[in-house]
Short mmCIF file of C-alpha atoms in Angstrom, two decimals:
data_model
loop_
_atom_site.label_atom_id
_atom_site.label_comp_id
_atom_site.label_asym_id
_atom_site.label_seq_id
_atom_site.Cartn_x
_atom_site.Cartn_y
_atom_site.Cartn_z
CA UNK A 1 -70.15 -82.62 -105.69
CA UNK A 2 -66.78 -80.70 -105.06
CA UNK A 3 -67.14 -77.25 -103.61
CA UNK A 4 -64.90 -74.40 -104.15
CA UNK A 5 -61.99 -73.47 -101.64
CA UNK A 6 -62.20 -69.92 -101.10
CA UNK A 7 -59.70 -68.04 -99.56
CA UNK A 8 -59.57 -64.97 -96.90
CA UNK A 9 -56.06 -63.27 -96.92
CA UNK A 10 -55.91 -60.23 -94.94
CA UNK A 11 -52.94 -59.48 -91.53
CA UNK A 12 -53.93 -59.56 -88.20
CA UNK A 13 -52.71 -57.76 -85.36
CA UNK A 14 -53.84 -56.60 -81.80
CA UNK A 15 -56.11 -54.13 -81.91
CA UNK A 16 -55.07 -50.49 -81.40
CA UNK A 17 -56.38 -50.07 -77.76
CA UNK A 18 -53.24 -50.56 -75.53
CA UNK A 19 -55.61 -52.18 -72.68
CA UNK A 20 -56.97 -55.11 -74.97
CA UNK A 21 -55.41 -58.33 -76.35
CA UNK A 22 -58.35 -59.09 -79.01
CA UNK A 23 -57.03 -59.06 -82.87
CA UNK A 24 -58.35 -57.42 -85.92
CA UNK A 25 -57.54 -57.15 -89.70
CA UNK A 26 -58.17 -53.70 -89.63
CA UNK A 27 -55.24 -51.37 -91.22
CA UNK A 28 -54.55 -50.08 -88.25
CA UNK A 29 -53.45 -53.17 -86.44
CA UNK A 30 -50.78 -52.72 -84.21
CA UNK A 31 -48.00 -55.18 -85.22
CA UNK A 32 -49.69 -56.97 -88.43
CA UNK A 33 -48.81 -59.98 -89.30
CA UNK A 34 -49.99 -62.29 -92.83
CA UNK A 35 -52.52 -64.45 -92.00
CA UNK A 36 -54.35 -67.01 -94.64
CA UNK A 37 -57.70 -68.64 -93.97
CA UNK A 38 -58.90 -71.57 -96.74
CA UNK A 39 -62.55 -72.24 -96.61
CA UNK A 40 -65.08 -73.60 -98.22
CA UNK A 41 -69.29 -73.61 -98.45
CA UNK A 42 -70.65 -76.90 -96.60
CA UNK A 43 -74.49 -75.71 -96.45
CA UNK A 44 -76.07 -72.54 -96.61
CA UNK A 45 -79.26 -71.75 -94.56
CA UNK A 46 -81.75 -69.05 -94.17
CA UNK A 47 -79.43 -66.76 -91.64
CA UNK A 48 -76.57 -69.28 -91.01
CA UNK A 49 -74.04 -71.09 -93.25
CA UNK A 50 -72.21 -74.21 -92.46
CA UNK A 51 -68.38 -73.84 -93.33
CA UNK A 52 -65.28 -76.20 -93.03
CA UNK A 53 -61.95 -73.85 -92.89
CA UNK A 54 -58.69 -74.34 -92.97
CA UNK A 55 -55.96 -72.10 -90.85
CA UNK A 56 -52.47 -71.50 -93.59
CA UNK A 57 -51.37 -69.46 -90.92
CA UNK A 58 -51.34 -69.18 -86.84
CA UNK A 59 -52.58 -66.29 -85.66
CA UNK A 60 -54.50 -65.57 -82.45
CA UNK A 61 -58.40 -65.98 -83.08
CA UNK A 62 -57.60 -66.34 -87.03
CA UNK A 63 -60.69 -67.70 -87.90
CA UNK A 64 -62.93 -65.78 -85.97
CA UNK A 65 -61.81 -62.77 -87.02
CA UNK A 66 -61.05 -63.25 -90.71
CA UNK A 67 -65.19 -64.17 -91.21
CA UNK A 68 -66.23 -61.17 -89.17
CA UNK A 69 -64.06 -59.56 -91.28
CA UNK A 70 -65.80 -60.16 -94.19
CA UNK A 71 -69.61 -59.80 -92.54
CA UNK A 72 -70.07 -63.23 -91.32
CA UNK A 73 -68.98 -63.72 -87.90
CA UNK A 74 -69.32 -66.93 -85.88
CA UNK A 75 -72.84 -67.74 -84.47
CA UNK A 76 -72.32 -67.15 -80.88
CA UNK A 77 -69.00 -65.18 -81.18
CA UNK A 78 -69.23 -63.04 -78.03
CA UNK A 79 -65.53 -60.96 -79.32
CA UNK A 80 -65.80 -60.34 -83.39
CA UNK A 81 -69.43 -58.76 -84.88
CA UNK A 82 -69.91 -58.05 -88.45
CA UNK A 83 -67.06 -56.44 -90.59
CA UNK A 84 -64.47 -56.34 -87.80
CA UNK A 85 -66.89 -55.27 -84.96
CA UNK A 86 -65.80 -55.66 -81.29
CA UNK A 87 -68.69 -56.98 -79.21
CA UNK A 88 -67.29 -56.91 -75.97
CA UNK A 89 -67.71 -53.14 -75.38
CA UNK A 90 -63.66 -52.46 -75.68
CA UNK A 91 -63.16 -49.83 -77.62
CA UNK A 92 -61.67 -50.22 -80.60
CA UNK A 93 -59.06 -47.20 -79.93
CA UNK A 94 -57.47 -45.39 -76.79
CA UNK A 95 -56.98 -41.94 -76.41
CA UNK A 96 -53.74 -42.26 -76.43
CA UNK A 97 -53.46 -44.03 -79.51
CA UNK A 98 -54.17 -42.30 -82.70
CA UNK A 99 -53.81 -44.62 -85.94
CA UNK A 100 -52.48 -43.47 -88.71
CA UNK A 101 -54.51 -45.10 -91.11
CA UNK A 102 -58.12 -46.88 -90.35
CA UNK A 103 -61.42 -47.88 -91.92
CA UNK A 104 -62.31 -48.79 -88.55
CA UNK A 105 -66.01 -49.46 -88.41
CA UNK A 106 -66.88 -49.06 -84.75
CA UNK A 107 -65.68 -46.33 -82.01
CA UNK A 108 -66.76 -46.04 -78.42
CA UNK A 109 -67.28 -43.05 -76.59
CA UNK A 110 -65.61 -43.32 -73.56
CA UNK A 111 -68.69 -42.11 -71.51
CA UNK A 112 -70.00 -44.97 -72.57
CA UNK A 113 -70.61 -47.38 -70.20
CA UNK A 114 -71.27 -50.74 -70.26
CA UNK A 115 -73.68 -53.02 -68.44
CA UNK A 116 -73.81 -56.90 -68.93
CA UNK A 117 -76.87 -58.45 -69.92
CA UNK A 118 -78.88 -60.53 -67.71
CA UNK A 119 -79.13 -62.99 -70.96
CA UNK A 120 -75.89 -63.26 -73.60
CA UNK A 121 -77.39 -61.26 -76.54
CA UNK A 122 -75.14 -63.12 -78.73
CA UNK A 123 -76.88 -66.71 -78.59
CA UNK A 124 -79.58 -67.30 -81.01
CA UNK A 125 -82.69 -68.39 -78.33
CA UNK A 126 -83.96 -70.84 -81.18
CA UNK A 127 -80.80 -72.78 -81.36
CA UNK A 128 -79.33 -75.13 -78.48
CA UNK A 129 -75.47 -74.00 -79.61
CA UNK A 130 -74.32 -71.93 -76.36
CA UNK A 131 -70.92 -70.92 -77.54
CA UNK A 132 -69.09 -69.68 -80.55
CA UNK A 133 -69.26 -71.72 -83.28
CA UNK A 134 -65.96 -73.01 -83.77
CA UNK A 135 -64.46 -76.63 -83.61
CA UNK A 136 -61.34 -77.96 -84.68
CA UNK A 137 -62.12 -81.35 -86.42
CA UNK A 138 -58.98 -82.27 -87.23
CA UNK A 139 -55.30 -81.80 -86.05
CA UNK A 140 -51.92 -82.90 -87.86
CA UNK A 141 -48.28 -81.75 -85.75
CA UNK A 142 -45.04 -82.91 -86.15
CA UNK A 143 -43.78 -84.52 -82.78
CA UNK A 144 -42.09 -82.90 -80.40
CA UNK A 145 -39.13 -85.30 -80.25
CA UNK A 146 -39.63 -88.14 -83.25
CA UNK A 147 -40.77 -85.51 -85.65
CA UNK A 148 -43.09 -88.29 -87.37
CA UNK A 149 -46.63 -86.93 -88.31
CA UNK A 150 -49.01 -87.21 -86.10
CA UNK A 151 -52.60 -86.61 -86.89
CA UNK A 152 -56.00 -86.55 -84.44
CA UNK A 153 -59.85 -86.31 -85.42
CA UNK A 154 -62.85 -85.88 -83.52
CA UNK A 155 -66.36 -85.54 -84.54
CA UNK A 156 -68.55 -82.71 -84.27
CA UNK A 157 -69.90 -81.93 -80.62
CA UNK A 158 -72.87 -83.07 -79.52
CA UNK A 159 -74.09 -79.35 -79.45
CA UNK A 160 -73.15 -78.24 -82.31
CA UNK A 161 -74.80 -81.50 -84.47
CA UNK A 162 -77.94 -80.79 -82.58
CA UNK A 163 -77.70 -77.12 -83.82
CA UNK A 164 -76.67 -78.25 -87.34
CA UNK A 165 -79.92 -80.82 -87.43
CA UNK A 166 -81.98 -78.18 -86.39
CA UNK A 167 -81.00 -76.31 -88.87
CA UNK A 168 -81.25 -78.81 -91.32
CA UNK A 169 -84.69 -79.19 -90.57
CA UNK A 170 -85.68 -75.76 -89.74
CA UNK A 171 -83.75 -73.85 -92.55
#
């Protein structure tokens, strides 16, 4: 059965916080840039769904961001929560940096202080996948000096098979 290619188009830049490199789609992005993700629906479980995507673009943590973007952030994705969400505690804005324009969904105080947890809150315990969820299964580049196509492909991890199996079994 063929499954639908989807597609996320929305620009990324750097985040409006002068003291952070992480990107967002937000419309407040400093320094935007179009970005294009392709995707498309491998599995679908009870709180997890199995995609294969496809990059049209290169920009900095594309992926990541352009499914938190839309509510469904990588399992393990310690940067990018839900709907554009920064995880890491860095606010999303400085004080010295007032956006024009934003539908920013998350602000920190800046009494706010942050403590890191004993245990990474953003692993699933039930799963054995101890990272984000991300792996590039295959690669095609022109070389450097030929310019002939050159293409690479490597299976899915060990960890992230078990994780999918489990899954699989578990829902």
């Amino acid at each position: 059965m063929e499954l639908a290619v989807v597609g996320i188009d929305m620009p990324i830049g750097l985040i409006p916080n002068i003291y952070s490199s992480l990107m967002c789609a937000k419309p407040c992005a400093r320094d935007p840039r179009p970005a294009t993700t392709s995707y498309r629906v491998l599995e679908r479980f009870a709180d997890y769904t199995f995609v294969e995507a496809l990059p049209l673009t290169g920009r900095h943590h594309q992926i990541r961001i352009h499914f938190s973007e839309i509510g469904h952030p990588l399992l393990a994705d310690e940067f990018y929560g839900p709907f554009g969400e920064i995880k890491d505690g860095t606010p999303l804005f400085t004080p010295d940096v007032k956006p024009e324009l934003s539908n920013a969904s998350t602000q920190v105080d800046d009494d706010e202080e942050f403590e890191e947890p004993a245990e990474s809150p953003f692993f699933d315990p039930a799963l054995p996948l101890r990272r984000h969820a991300l792996h590039a299964a295959s690669l095609s580049i022109a070389h450097p000096i030929s310019g002939l196509a050159m293409g690479f492909d490597a299976p899915l991890p060990p960890d992230m098979q078990e994780t999918l199996t489990f899954l699989q079994r578990n829902g």
